[in-house]
Coordinates of C-alpha atoms and ligand atoms in Angstrom, one line a residue:
M16 CA 0.0 0.0 0.0
N17 CA 1.3 3.4 -0.9
R18 CA -0.2 5.5 1.8
T19 CA 1.5 8.6 3.1
D20 CA 0.1 8.7 6.5
P21 CA 0.9 7.2 9.9
P22 CA -1.1 4.2 10.8
V23 CA -4.3 4.8 12.7
P24 CA -6.3 2.4 14.7
T25 CA -9.0 0.3 13.1
P26 CA -12.6 1.7 13.5
P27 CA -15.3 -0.4 15.0
P28 CA -16.3 -3.3 12.8
G29 CA -18.7 -2.3 10.0
P30 CA -21.5 -4.3 8.6
P31 CA -20.8 -7.6 6.9
A32 CA -18.5 -7.7 4.0
P33 CA -20.3 -7.0 0.8
Q34 CA -20.0 -8.4 -2.7
H35 CA -18.4 -5.8 -5.0
R36 CA -20.5 -5.0 -7.9
R37 CA -18.5 -4.8 -11.1
L38 CA -18.9 -1.3 -12.3
A39 CA -20.2 -0.6 -15.8
R40 CA -17.3 -1.5 -18.1
S41 CA -16.4 -0.9 -21.6
S42 CA -14.3 -3.2 -23.6
A43 CA -13.8 -0.4 -26.1
I44 CA -11.7 1.7 -23.6
P45 CA -8.0 1.1 -24.4
R46 CA -5.8 0.3 -21.4
Q47 CA -3.5 3.2 -21.9
E48 CA -2.9 6.0 -19.5
R49 CA -5.9 8.3 -18.9
R50 CA -5.8 11.3 -16.7
F51 CA -8.9 12.9 -15.2
A52 CA -9.0 16.2 -13.5
G53 CA -11.1 16.9 -10.3
I54 CA -11.1 18.9 -7.1
P55 CA -8.2 18.1 -4.8
V56 CA -9.8 17.8 -1.3
S57 CA -7.3 15.8 0.8
A58 CA -3.6 16.1 0.3
G59 CA -1.4 13.0 -0.3
V60 CA -0.8 10.7 -3.2
A61 CA -2.2 7.1 -3.4
I62 CA -1.2 4.4 -5.8
G63 CA -3.2 1.2 -5.9
P64 CA -5.8 -1.0 -7.6
V65 CA -9.2 0.6 -8.0
F66 CA -12.4 -0.7 -6.6
G67 CA -15.9 0.7 -6.8
T68 CA -18.2 1.2 -3.9
S69 CA -21.4 -0.5 -4.4
E70 CA -24.4 -0.9 -2.3
P71 CA -24.8 -4.5 -1.2
E72 CA -28.0 -6.1 -2.3
P73 CA -30.5 -4.0 -0.4
V74 CA -31.7 -5.9 2.7
I75 CA -35.1 -4.4 3.0
A76 CA -37.6 -5.8 5.5
R77 CA -40.5 -6.5 3.1
H78 CA -43.0 -4.6 5.1
K79 CA -46.7 -4.2 4.6
I80 CA -48.6 -0.9 4.7
H81 CA -52.2 0.0 5.6
A82 CA -54.6 1.0 2.9
A83 CA -54.7 4.5 4.4
D84 CA -50.9 4.9 3.7
I85 CA -51.1 4.2 0.0
A86 CA -51.0 7.9 -0.9
A87 CA -48.1 8.6 1.5
E88 CA -46.2 5.7 0.1
S89 CA -46.8 6.8 -3.5
A90 CA -45.6 10.3 -2.6
R91 CA -42.4 8.8 -1.2
L92 CA -41.9 7.0 -4.5
D93 CA -42.5 10.2 -6.4
V94 CA -39.8 12.0 -4.4
A95 CA -37.3 9.1 -5.0
I96 CA -38.1 9.1 -8.7
A97 CA -37.6 12.9 -8.9
Q98 CA -34.3 12.6 -7.0
S99 CA -33.1 9.7 -9.3
R100 CA -34.0 11.7 -12.4
K101 CA -32.0 14.7 -11.0
Q102 CA -29.0 12.5 -10.3
L103 CA -29.1 11.0 -13.8
G104 CA -29.6 14.5 -15.3
K105 CA -26.5 15.7 -13.5
L106 CA -24.5 12.7 -14.7
R107 CA -25.6 13.3 -18.3
G108 CA -24.8 17.0 -18.1
R109 CA -21.3 16.2 -17.0
L110 CA -20.7 13.8 -19.8
T111 CA -19.8 16.8 -22.0
L112 CA -16.5 16.9 -20.1
L113 CA -15.6 13.5 -21.6
P114 CA -14.0 12.5 -24.9
E115 CA -16.6 11.9 -27.6
D116 CA -16.2 8.1 -27.8
S117 CA -16.8 7.8 -24.0
Q118 CA -19.9 10.0 -24.3
A119 CA -21.3 7.9 -27.1
E120 CA -21.0 4.9 -24.9
I121 CA -22.4 6.2 -21.7
A122 CA -25.2 8.5 -22.8
P123 CA -27.5 5.8 -24.2
L124 CA -27.2 3.9 -20.9
I125 CA -28.3 7.0 -18.9
D126 CA -31.2 7.4 -21.4
V127 CA -32.3 3.9 -20.7
Y128 CA -32.3 4.5 -17.0
T129 CA -34.1 7.8 -17.3
R130 CA -36.8 6.2 -19.5
M131 CA -37.4 3.5 -16.9
L132 CA -38.2 6.3 -14.4
G133 CA -41.1 7.4 -16.7
S134 CA -44.2 5.5 -17.6
S135 CA -42.4 2.2 -17.9
R136 CA -43.4 -1.3 -17.1
L137 CA -41.2 -1.1 -14.0
M138 CA -43.0 2.0 -12.6
R139 CA -46.5 0.8 -13.5
G140 CA -45.7 -2.5 -11.8
V141 CA -44.3 -0.8 -8.7
R142 CA -47.4 1.4 -8.3
Q143 CA -49.7 -1.6 -8.8
R144 CA -47.8 -3.5 -6.1
I145 CA -48.1 -0.6 -3.6
E146 CA -51.8 -0.3 -4.2
G147 CA -52.7 -3.9 -4.9
T148 CA -50.6 -5.8 -2.4
L149 CA -50.1 -3.1 0.2
V150 CA -46.4 -3.1 0.4
S151 CA -43.9 -0.3 1.0
A152 CA -42.4 1.5 -1.9
E153 CA -39.0 -0.1 -1.5
T154 CA -40.5 -3.6 -1.3
A155 CA -42.5 -2.9 -4.4
V156 CA -39.5 -1.7 -6.3
I157 CA -37.4 -4.7 -5.4
E158 CA -40.1 -7.2 -6.1
E159 CA -41.1 -5.7 -9.4
A160 CA -37.4 -5.4 -10.6
D161 CA -36.8 -9.0 -9.7
A162 CA -40.0 -10.1 -11.5
I163 CA -39.1 -8.1 -14.7
A164 CA -35.5 -9.4 -14.7
A165 CA -36.7 -13.0 -14.3
A166 CA -39.2 -12.4 -17.2
I167 CA -36.4 -11.1 -19.4
M168 CA -34.2 -14.1 -18.7
A169 CA -37.1 -16.4 -19.4
Q170 CA -37.1 -15.2 -23.0
A171 CA -33.9 -17.2 -23.6
A172 CA -34.6 -20.2 -25.7
P173 CA -32.9 -23.4 -24.6
D174 CA -30.6 -23.2 -27.6
S175 CA -29.9 -19.5 -27.4
S176 CA -26.2 -18.5 -27.8
A177 CA -24.1 -17.2 -24.9
E178 CA -24.1 -13.9 -26.6
D179 CA -27.9 -13.7 -26.6
R180 CA -28.0 -14.8 -22.9
A181 CA -25.4 -12.1 -22.0
S182 CA -27.5 -9.5 -23.8
L183 CA -30.6 -10.5 -21.8
R184 CA -28.6 -10.5 -18.6
R185 CA -27.5 -6.9 -19.4
R186 CA -31.1 -5.8 -19.8
G187 CA -32.0 -7.4 -16.5
D188 CA -29.0 -5.7 -14.9
E189 CA -30.2 -2.4 -16.2
V190 CA -33.6 -2.9 -14.4
H191 CA -31.8 -3.8 -11.2
E192 CA -29.5 -0.9 -11.5
I193 CA -32.3 1.7 -11.6
A194 CA -34.1 -0.2 -8.9
R195 CA -31.0 0.1 -6.7
R196 CA -30.9 3.8 -7.3
L197 CA -34.6 4.1 -6.3
V198 CA -34.2 2.0 -3.2
R199 CA -31.1 4.0 -2.2
N200 CA -33.1 7.2 -2.5
L201 CA -36.1 5.8 -0.8
T202 CA -34.1 4.5 2.2
R203 CA -31.2 7.0 2.2
A204 CA -29.1 4.0 3.3
P205 CA -25.4 4.6 3.1
F206 CA -23.5 2.2 0.9
R207 CA -22.0 0.4 3.9
S208 CA -19.9 -1.8 1.6
F209 CA -16.3 -1.0 2.5
A210 CA -15.5 -3.8 4.9
G211 CA -14.5 -6.1 2.1
L212 CA -12.4 -3.7 0.2
P213 CA -9.0 -5.2 -0.5
E214 CA -6.1 -3.6 1.5
G215 CA -4.5 -0.7 -0.4
A216 CA -7.4 -0.2 -2.7
V217 CA -8.3 3.1 -4.3
L218 CA -12.0 3.6 -3.9
I219 CA -13.9 5.1 -6.8
S220 CA -17.6 5.9 -6.8
E221 CA -20.2 8.1 -8.3
E222 CA -20.9 9.7 -4.9
L223 CA -19.9 9.2 -1.3
R224 CA -22.0 10.5 1.5
P225 CA -20.6 11.8 4.7
A226 CA -22.1 8.8 6.5
D227 CA -20.4 6.4 4.0
A228 CA -17.1 8.2 4.4
A229 CA -17.3 7.7 8.2
L230 CA -17.2 4.0 7.6
L231 CA -13.9 4.0 5.7
N232 CA -11.0 2.4 7.4
P233 CA -8.0 4.6 6.6
S234 CA -5.5 1.8 7.4
R235 CA -7.0 -0.2 4.5
V236 CA -8.0 2.3 1.9
A237 CA -5.2 4.1 0.0
G238 CA -7.2 6.9 -1.6
V239 CA -10.6 8.0 -2.8
A240 CA -12.0 9.6 -6.0
T241 CA -15.6 10.3 -6.8
E242 CA -17.6 11.9 -9.5
E243 CA -19.7 14.1 -7.2
G244 CA -18.6 16.4 -4.4
G245 CA -17.0 19.7 -3.7
A246 CA -14.0 20.9 -1.7
D247 CA -15.7 21.9 1.5
G248 CA -18.6 19.5 1.5
H249 CA -18.9 17.2 4.5
T250 CA -17.6 14.2 2.6
A251 CA -14.4 16.2 1.8
V252 CA -14.2 17.2 5.5
M253 CA -14.4 13.5 6.5
L254 CA -11.8 12.4 4.0
R255 CA -9.4 15.1 5.2
A256 CA -10.1 14.0 8.8
L257 CA -9.2 10.4 7.9
G258 CA -6.0 11.6 6.1
L259 CA -7.0 9.8 2.9
P260 CA -5.6 11.3 -0.4
A261 CA -8.8 12.3 -2.2
V262 CA -10.0 13.9 -5.4
L263 CA -13.8 14.7 -5.8
G264 CA -15.8 16.0 -8.7
V265 CA -14.0 13.8 -11.4
A266 CA -16.4 13.5 -14.3
G267 CA -16.5 10.2 -16.2
L268 CA -14.4 8.2 -13.8
T269 CA -16.7 5.4 -12.8
Q270 CA -17.5 4.6 -16.4
A271 CA -13.9 4.5 -17.4
M272 CA -12.5 2.3 -14.6
R273 CA -12.6 -1.4 -14.2
P274 CA -12.1 -3.1 -10.8
G275 CA -8.5 -3.9 -10.3
D276 CA -7.1 -1.3 -12.7
M277 CA -4.1 0.5 -11.4
A278 CA -4.7 4.2 -10.5
I279 CA -2.9 7.2 -9.0
V280 CA -5.0 9.6 -6.9
D281 CA -3.1 12.8 -6.5
G282 CA -4.9 14.8 -3.7
I283 CA -2.5 17.7 -4.2
A284 CA -2.8 18.2 -7.9
G285 CA -6.4 17.1 -8.1
T286 CA -5.9 14.4 -10.7
V287 CA -6.7 10.7 -11.1
T288 CA -4.6 8.6 -13.5
L289 CA -5.9 5.3 -14.7
H290 CA -3.4 2.7 -16.1
P291 CA -0.5 5.0 -15.3
S292 CA 2.6 4.7 -17.5
A293 CA 5.9 3.6 -15.9
E294 CA 6.9 7.3 -15.9
S295 CA 3.8 8.5 -14.2
L296 CA 4.2 5.7 -11.6
A297 CA 7.8 6.7 -10.9
S298 CA 6.8 10.3 -10.5
A299 CA 3.9 9.4 -8.2
R300 CA 6.3 7.3 -6.0
R301 CA 8.6 10.4 -5.8
A302 CA 5.6 12.5 -4.7
V303 CA 4.7 9.9 -2.0
T304 CA 8.2 10.1 -0.7
A305 CA 8.3 13.9 -0.8
F306 CA 4.9 14.1 1.0
A307 CA 6.2 11.7 3.7
R308 CA 9.3 13.9 4.2
E309 CA 7.2 17.0 4.5
R310 CA 5.2 15.2 7.2
Q311 CA 8.4 14.5 9.1
R312 CA 9.5 18.1 8.8
F313 CA 6.2 19.2 10.2
A314 CA 6.4 16.7 13.0
R315 CA 9.3 18.7 14.3
L316 CA 7.1 21.8 14.6
R317 CA 4.9 20.0 17.1
R318 CA 6.5 21.1 20.2
L319 CA 7.2 24.7 19.1
P320 CA 4.7 27.3 20.3
A321 CA 2.1 28.7 17.9
E322 CA 3.2 32.4 18.1
T323 CA 4.0 35.0 15.5
E324 CA 7.5 36.3 15.0
D325 CA 6.6 39.2 17.3
K326 CA 5.5 36.8 19.9
E327 CA 1.7 37.1 19.6
P328 CA 0.2 33.8 20.8
V329 CA -2.2 32.1 18.5
E330 CA -4.5 29.2 19.4
L331 CA -4.4 26.3 17.0
Q332 CA -7.0 23.6 17.6
A333 CA -8.2 20.6 15.8
N334 CA -11.6 19.7 14.4
L335 CA -12.8 16.2 15.2
E336 CA -15.4 14.4 13.1
L337 CA -14.6 10.8 14.2
P338 CA -13.0 9.5 17.4
I339 CA -10.5 7.6 15.1
E340 CA -8.8 11.0 14.7
L341 CA -7.8 11.4 18.4
P342 CA -4.3 10.0 18.0
L343 CA -3.7 12.3 15.0
I344 CA -4.9 15.3 16.9
V345 CA -2.5 14.5 19.8
Q346 CA 0.4 14.1 17.3
S347 CA -0.5 17.3 15.3
G348 CA 0.4 19.7 18.1
A349 CA -3.1 21.1 18.3
V350 CA -4.1 22.4 21.7
G351 CA -7.5 21.1 22.2
I352 CA -10.5 20.5 19.9
G353 CA -12.1 23.7 18.6
L354 CA -15.0 21.9 16.8
L355 CA -16.3 18.5 17.7
R356 CA -18.8 17.7 15.1
S357 CA -21.1 15.4 17.1
E358 CA -22.9 14.1 14.0
F359 CA -20.7 11.0 13.9
L360 CA -22.4 9.7 17.1
F361 CA -25.8 9.7 15.3
M362 CA -24.6 8.2 12.0
N363 CA -24.9 4.6 10.8
R364 CA -27.2 3.4 13.5
E365 CA -30.9 2.7 13.8
T366 CA -31.8 5.0 16.6
P367 CA -30.3 8.1 18.2
P368 CA -27.8 7.4 21.0
D369 CA -29.2 7.7 24.6
E370 CA -27.8 10.0 27.3
A371 CA -25.5 7.4 28.8
T372 CA -24.0 6.4 25.4
Q373 CA -23.4 10.0 24.5
T374 CA -21.9 10.9 27.9
E375 CA -19.4 8.0 27.5
S376 CA -18.3 9.1 24.0
Y377 CA -17.9 12.8 25.0
R378 CA -16.1 11.9 28.2
A379 CA -13.6 9.6 26.4
I380 CA -12.7 12.5 24.0
V381 CA -12.4 15.1 26.8
E382 CA -10.2 12.7 28.8
A383 CA -8.0 12.0 25.8
M384 CA -7.3 15.7 25.5
H385 CA -5.7 15.8 29.0
G386 CA -7.0 19.2 30.1
D387 CA -6.9 20.9 26.7
P388 CA -10.3 22.5 25.9
V389 CA -12.9 20.7 23.9
T390 CA -15.7 22.6 22.1
I391 CA -18.6 20.2 21.4
R392 CA -21.1 21.3 18.8
A393 CA -24.7 20.2 19.3
L394 CA -26.1 18.0 16.6
D395 CA -26.1 19.8 13.2
W396 CA -28.5 17.7 11.2
G397 CA -29.7 18.8 7.8
G398 CA -28.3 19.9 4.4
E399 CA -26.1 17.1 3.2
K400 CA -25.8 15.6 6.6
E401 CA -28.5 13.0 6.4
I402 CA -28.8 10.8 9.4
E403 CA -31.1 7.8 9.2
A404 CA -31.4 7.3 13.0
L405 CA -33.3 10.7 13.2
A406 CA -35.7 9.7 10.5
N407 CA -36.3 6.3 12.2
A408 CA -37.0 7.9 15.5
G409 CA -39.5 10.3 13.8
Y410 CA -37.5 13.5 14.6
V411 CA -37.1 14.4 10.9
P412 CA -39.2 13.7 7.9
D413 CA -38.1 10.7 5.9
T414 CA -38.7 12.4 2.6
I415 CA -36.2 14.8 1.3
D416 CA -37.1 18.5 1.3
A417 CA -36.9 20.3 -2.0
N418 CA -34.3 22.6 -0.4
P419 CA -32.7 20.9 2.6
A420 CA -29.9 23.5 3.0
L421 CA -32.6 26.1 3.8
G422 CA -34.9 23.9 5.8
L423 CA -34.9 22.2 9.2
R424 CA -31.2 22.4 10.0
G425 CA -29.0 22.6 13.1
I426 CA -30.6 24.7 16.0
R427 CA -33.9 24.7 14.2
L428 CA -34.3 21.0 14.6
L429 CA -32.9 21.0 18.2
L430 CA -35.5 23.6 19.3
R431 CA -38.3 21.8 17.6
E432 CA -37.3 18.5 19.2
P433 CA -36.3 19.6 22.8
E434 CA -36.0 16.0 23.9
L435 CA -33.2 15.3 21.4
F436 CA -31.5 18.6 22.4
E437 CA -31.9 18.0 26.2
T438 CA -30.4 14.5 26.0
Q439 CA -27.4 15.8 24.2
L440 CA -26.9 18.8 26.6
A441 CA -27.2 16.5 29.6
A442 CA -24.6 14.2 28.2
I443 CA -22.2 17.1 27.4
L444 CA -22.7 18.6 30.9
R445 CA -21.9 15.2 32.5
A446 CA -18.8 14.7 30.4
A447 CA -17.6 18.2 31.3
V448 CA -16.5 17.1 34.7
A449 CA -13.6 15.4 32.9
G450 CA -12.0 18.6 31.5
P451 CA -12.8 22.0 30.1
V452 CA -15.7 21.9 27.7
R453 CA -17.6 24.5 25.7
I454 CA -21.0 24.0 23.9
L455 CA -21.6 25.3 20.4
L456 CA -24.9 25.8 18.7
P457 CA -25.1 25.2 14.9
M458 CA -26.8 27.2 12.2
V459 CA -28.0 30.1 14.4
T460 CA -29.7 32.9 12.5
N461 CA -31.4 35.0 15.2
L462 CA -31.4 36.1 18.8
S463 CA -34.5 34.2 19.8
E464 CA -32.9 30.9 18.9
V465 CA -30.0 31.6 21.3
R466 CA -32.3 32.7 24.1
A467 CA -34.5 29.7 23.7
A468 CA -31.5 27.4 23.6
R469 CA -30.1 29.0 26.8
E470 CA -33.5 28.5 28.6
I471 CA -33.4 24.8 27.7
Y472 CA -29.7 24.6 28.7
E473 CA -30.5 26.1 32.1
R474 CA -33.5 23.8 32.6
V475 CA -31.2 20.8 31.9
I476 CA -28.6 22.0 34.4
R477 CA -31.3 22.3 37.1
R478 CA -32.7 18.9 36.3
L479 CA -29.3 17.2 36.5
R480 CA -28.6 18.9 39.8
R481 CA -31.9 17.7 41.1
R482 CA -31.1 14.2 39.9
G483 CA -27.8 14.5 41.8
E484 CA -25.6 14.1 38.7
R485 CA -22.1 15.4 38.9
I486 CA -21.7 18.4 36.6
P487 CA -19.3 21.3 36.7
E488 CA -20.1 24.0 39.3
K489 CA -19.6 26.6 36.6
P490 CA -21.5 25.3 33.5
P491 CA -19.6 25.3 30.2
P492 CA -19.9 28.4 28.1
L493 CA -22.7 28.4 25.4
G494 CA -21.4 29.7 22.1
I495 CA -22.8 29.9 18.5
M496 CA -21.6 29.2 15.0
I497 CA -21.5 32.2 12.8
E498 CA -22.2 30.4 9.5
T499 CA -25.1 32.3 7.9
P500 CA -25.0 35.8 6.5
G501 CA -27.9 36.6 8.8
A502 CA -25.9 35.7 11.9
A503 CA -22.8 37.4 10.7
L504 CA -24.7 40.7 10.1
S505 CA -26.4 40.4 13.5
A506 CA -23.1 39.6 15.3
D507 CA -23.2 42.7 17.5
A508 CA -26.6 41.7 18.9
L509 CA -25.8 38.0 19.1
A510 CA -22.6 38.9 21.0
L511 CA -24.9 40.0 23.9
E512 CA -26.5 36.6 24.1
A513 CA -23.7 34.2 23.3
D514 CA -20.6 33.4 25.3
F515 CA -18.4 32.9 22.2
F516 CA -18.4 32.8 18.4
A517 CA -17.0 30.1 16.1
I518 CA -17.1 31.3 12.5
G519 CA -18.1 28.5 10.2
T520 CA -16.7 29.7 6.9
N521 CA -17.9 26.6 5.0
D522 CA -21.6 27.3 5.3
L523 CA -21.0 31.1 5.5
T524 CA -19.4 30.9 2.0
A525 CA -22.1 28.6 0.7
Y526 CA -25.0 30.7 2.0
T527 CA -23.4 34.0 1.0
L528 CA -22.7 33.0 -2.5
A529 CA -25.7 30.7 -2.9
V530 CA -23.5 27.8 -3.9
D531 CA -24.0 24.2 -2.7
R532 CA -20.6 23.4 -1.0
G533 CA -20.8 19.7 -2.1
D534 CA -21.8 20.3 -5.7
A535 CA -19.1 19.7 -8.3
D536 CA -21.0 21.6 -11.0
V537 CA -20.7 24.9 -9.2
A538 CA -17.4 24.2 -7.4
T539 CA -15.7 27.1 -9.2
L540 CA -18.2 29.6 -7.7
Y541 CA -17.5 28.4 -4.2
D542 CA -14.9 31.0 -3.1
P543 CA -14.1 31.9 0.5
T544 CA -12.0 34.8 -0.7
H545 CA -15.0 36.4 -2.3
P546 CA -15.0 40.0 -0.8
A547 CA -18.6 39.5 0.5
V548 CA -17.5 36.5 2.6
L549 CA -14.4 38.3 3.9
R550 CA -16.5 41.3 4.9
L551 CA -18.9 39.1 6.8
I552 CA -16.0 37.5 8.7
Q553 CA -14.5 40.9 9.5
F554 CA -17.8 42.2 10.7
A555 CA -18.5 39.3 13.0
T556 CA -14.9 39.3 14.3
E557 CA -14.9 43.0 15.1
A558 CA -18.3 42.6 16.9
A559 CA -16.8 39.9 19.1
L560 CA -13.6 41.8 19.8
R561 CA -15.5 44.9 20.8
M562 CA -17.3 42.7 23.4
R563 CA -14.0 41.1 24.4
M564 CA -15.7 37.8 23.5
P565 CA -13.7 34.7 22.3
V566 CA -14.0 34.3 18.6
S567 CA -12.5 31.6 16.4
V568 CA -12.6 30.3 12.8
C569 CA -13.5 26.6 12.5
G570 CA -14.4 26.3 8.8
E571 CA -11.9 25.1 6.2
M572 CA -10.5 28.6 5.8
A573 CA -8.7 28.0 9.0
A574 CA -6.8 25.2 7.4
N575 CA -5.6 27.2 4.4
P576 CA -2.1 28.6 5.1
L577 CA -2.5 31.1 2.4
L578 CA -5.4 32.7 4.4
T579 CA -3.7 32.6 7.8
P580 CA -2.0 36.1 7.6
L581 CA -5.2 37.7 6.4
L582 CA -7.3 36.2 9.2
L583 CA -4.6 37.3 11.7
G584 CA -4.7 40.8 10.2
I585 CA -8.5 40.9 10.6
G586 CA -7.9 40.3 14.4
L587 CA -8.5 36.5 14.7
R588 CA -6.2 34.6 17.0
S589 CA -7.9 31.2 17.3
F590 CA -8.3 28.6 14.5
S591 CA -9.6 25.1 14.5
M592 CA -8.9 22.8 11.5
S593 CA -8.3 19.2 10.5
A594 CA -5.4 17.8 12.5
S595 CA -3.2 17.3 9.4
S596 CA -3.4 21.0 8.6
V597 CA -2.1 22.2 12.0
P598 CA 1.6 22.0 11.3
R599 CA 1.4 23.9 8.0
V600 CA -0.6 26.7 9.6
K601 CA 1.7 26.8 12.5
Q602 CA 4.7 27.2 10.2
V603 CA 3.0 30.3 8.6
V604 CA 2.0 31.8 12.0
R605 CA 5.6 31.5 13.2
G606 CA 6.9 33.3 10.1
V607 CA 4.7 36.5 10.2
E608 CA 4.5 39.7 12.2
I609 CA 1.1 41.0 13.2
D610 CA 1.8 44.5 11.7
A611 CA 2.5 43.0 8.3
C612 CA -0.7 40.9 8.6
V613 CA -2.8 44.0 9.5
R614 CA -1.4 45.8 6.4
L615 CA -2.2 42.8 4.3
A616 CA -5.7 42.7 5.6
R617 CA -6.2 46.4 4.9
S618 CA -5.2 46.1 1.3
V619 CA -7.2 42.9 0.9
M620 CA -10.4 44.4 2.4
D621 CA -10.1 47.3 -0.1
Q622 CA -10.5 45.0 -3.0
S623 CA -13.7 44.1 -4.8
D624 CA -12.3 41.3 -6.9
A625 CA -11.5 37.8 -5.6
A626 CA -8.8 37.2 -8.2
R627 CA -6.9 40.4 -7.1
I628 CA -7.3 39.2 -3.4
R629 CA -5.8 35.9 -4.2
D630 CA -2.9 37.7 -6.0
L631 CA -2.2 39.8 -2.9
L632 CA -2.3 36.7 -0.6
T633 CA 0.0 34.7 -2.9
T634 CA 2.5 37.6 -3.2
F635 CA 2.5 38.0 0.6
A636 CA 3.1 34.2 1.0
S637 CA 5.9 34.1 -1.6
E638 CA 7.7 37.0 -0.1
R639 CA 8.0 35.0 3.1
G640 CA 9.2 31.9 1.3
Ligands
PEP712 C1 -18.8 25.4 8.7 O1 -19.9 25.5 8.2 O2 -17.9 26.1 8.4 C2 -18.6 24.4 9.8 C3 -17.5 24.4 10.4 O3 -19.6 23.5 10.0 P1 -19.8 22.2 9.1 O4 -18.7 22.2 8.1 O5 -19.9 21.1 10.0 O6 -21.1 22.5 8.5
MG713 MG1 -21.6 24.5 9.1

């Protein structure tokens, strides 16, 4: 295996090993080197045989419904059909990025799938089964697809040729393929099919959800490449957290690869090379060595203080998305956890974790930090963060909103479901006896949300005291994420209600520029150096500083060393980022003076053009080597 990272412990065992579906393959594609460009999201270079993620044969409890539920079940089916159409439409749109011969091969297949979602035999049969036999939509889809595929195979005459049989099998496979997509959209089940990946494999798939990424074992997988996804989406965040070299948004990849093909994933250059030539392989091996050397150099920075040349102390903390990262955080030289994304606790399970389970998880993390502070963010459900357990428990709808990023997200869900919120607050309070903790509220947009959350927080404190639970005498501070333009522009008022701010530049960029952060099609528009985003960060920072209130940045901007001098110049002194980014940012911090950063920030904030801003930042960085 050609991984560039230190070994990390094995995560808890996943679901049973799956069979790997052979991805659509084309015998017409020559086995010569092909290079694909995408979005580099996690540094490092991986070399290995490729394997596709595939959902295992869906294990759906074939459940019955009541006659009164037929309409609701049909509506679920309609949502899944619409979503499947949208996915196929996107795939088709992106084919234009491929060479013509590949387009000619793939486009008809996508057309077949799309037609099957219309008034096809499959869809008619599915609807009849829902109504006539009173079964759930997913049960109907599976049963009807099986029946059609069997009918197709039955057309084979006893003396039909192998070629004819293969052609019938292909038609059956197409029906199953579209059925799988529908079931995946109906159940929102993660792929859960990584346990059987061969060691050292490069994982290639159309799409990888954050919950799927959470199941990857970084000591077995060499690298990841997908067709969908953007630089700061949650899947990218997870892959960085796992230290897996990764490139997302690579059009045409799944159709071009065959399981077992050799590939290079270059998470620095943002390329994926299939069937690399001897030269490309040699150059990739050199890159692997260079990256490992850089890691060693950075390791030496670990014990040096994070302070500027003129001795201004700067707080560098780590973001934690999975407990598997704890050893990396300790090695990185980060002082504490500035953002614990608690979503991992709720992912890939049937029901939400209870108070005791959550308390144990938080306590283990707080203890592992040996007295360094830990900021635990309350559950941030919504947007791309789909969590089955919440739908199963009835907390969130199990159909997908038309516009989930603008819907029931973060604090909105927590206030609507106080039981969910109270359970988590109680667990955090109980874990807080093990070390310094802060509590962070996600997706705040207005004052009343903070007031309501504080009321609930105080109620939980009183209840735990009555119950005789041990919690800190001085309860942990209650802070808020500044990650919507509304919150940033209300920062002066919010500063009166909150105990601290954490600026979430990922969502702030997405909402300010109206760009889905995980969407490869609009990735070029997602730009944290857009002057509008920078002005919001400056406005919120200054509001906090006027109140002498702690303020930090915990979005991906904090991890970008090019932006560190600018953020220091704006007045920020606390940054939280993926553990692997800490040394690089520390190196920059140690090489700058605050005065120079302030001058840089002034000239940047005068600009109205993001390209000019990037020039200024690059020049500043190159002048300091
Ligand atoms: C952010 O939005 O910048 C952030 C840190 O939160 P998340 O990435 O988890 O949405
Ligand atoms: Mg966010």
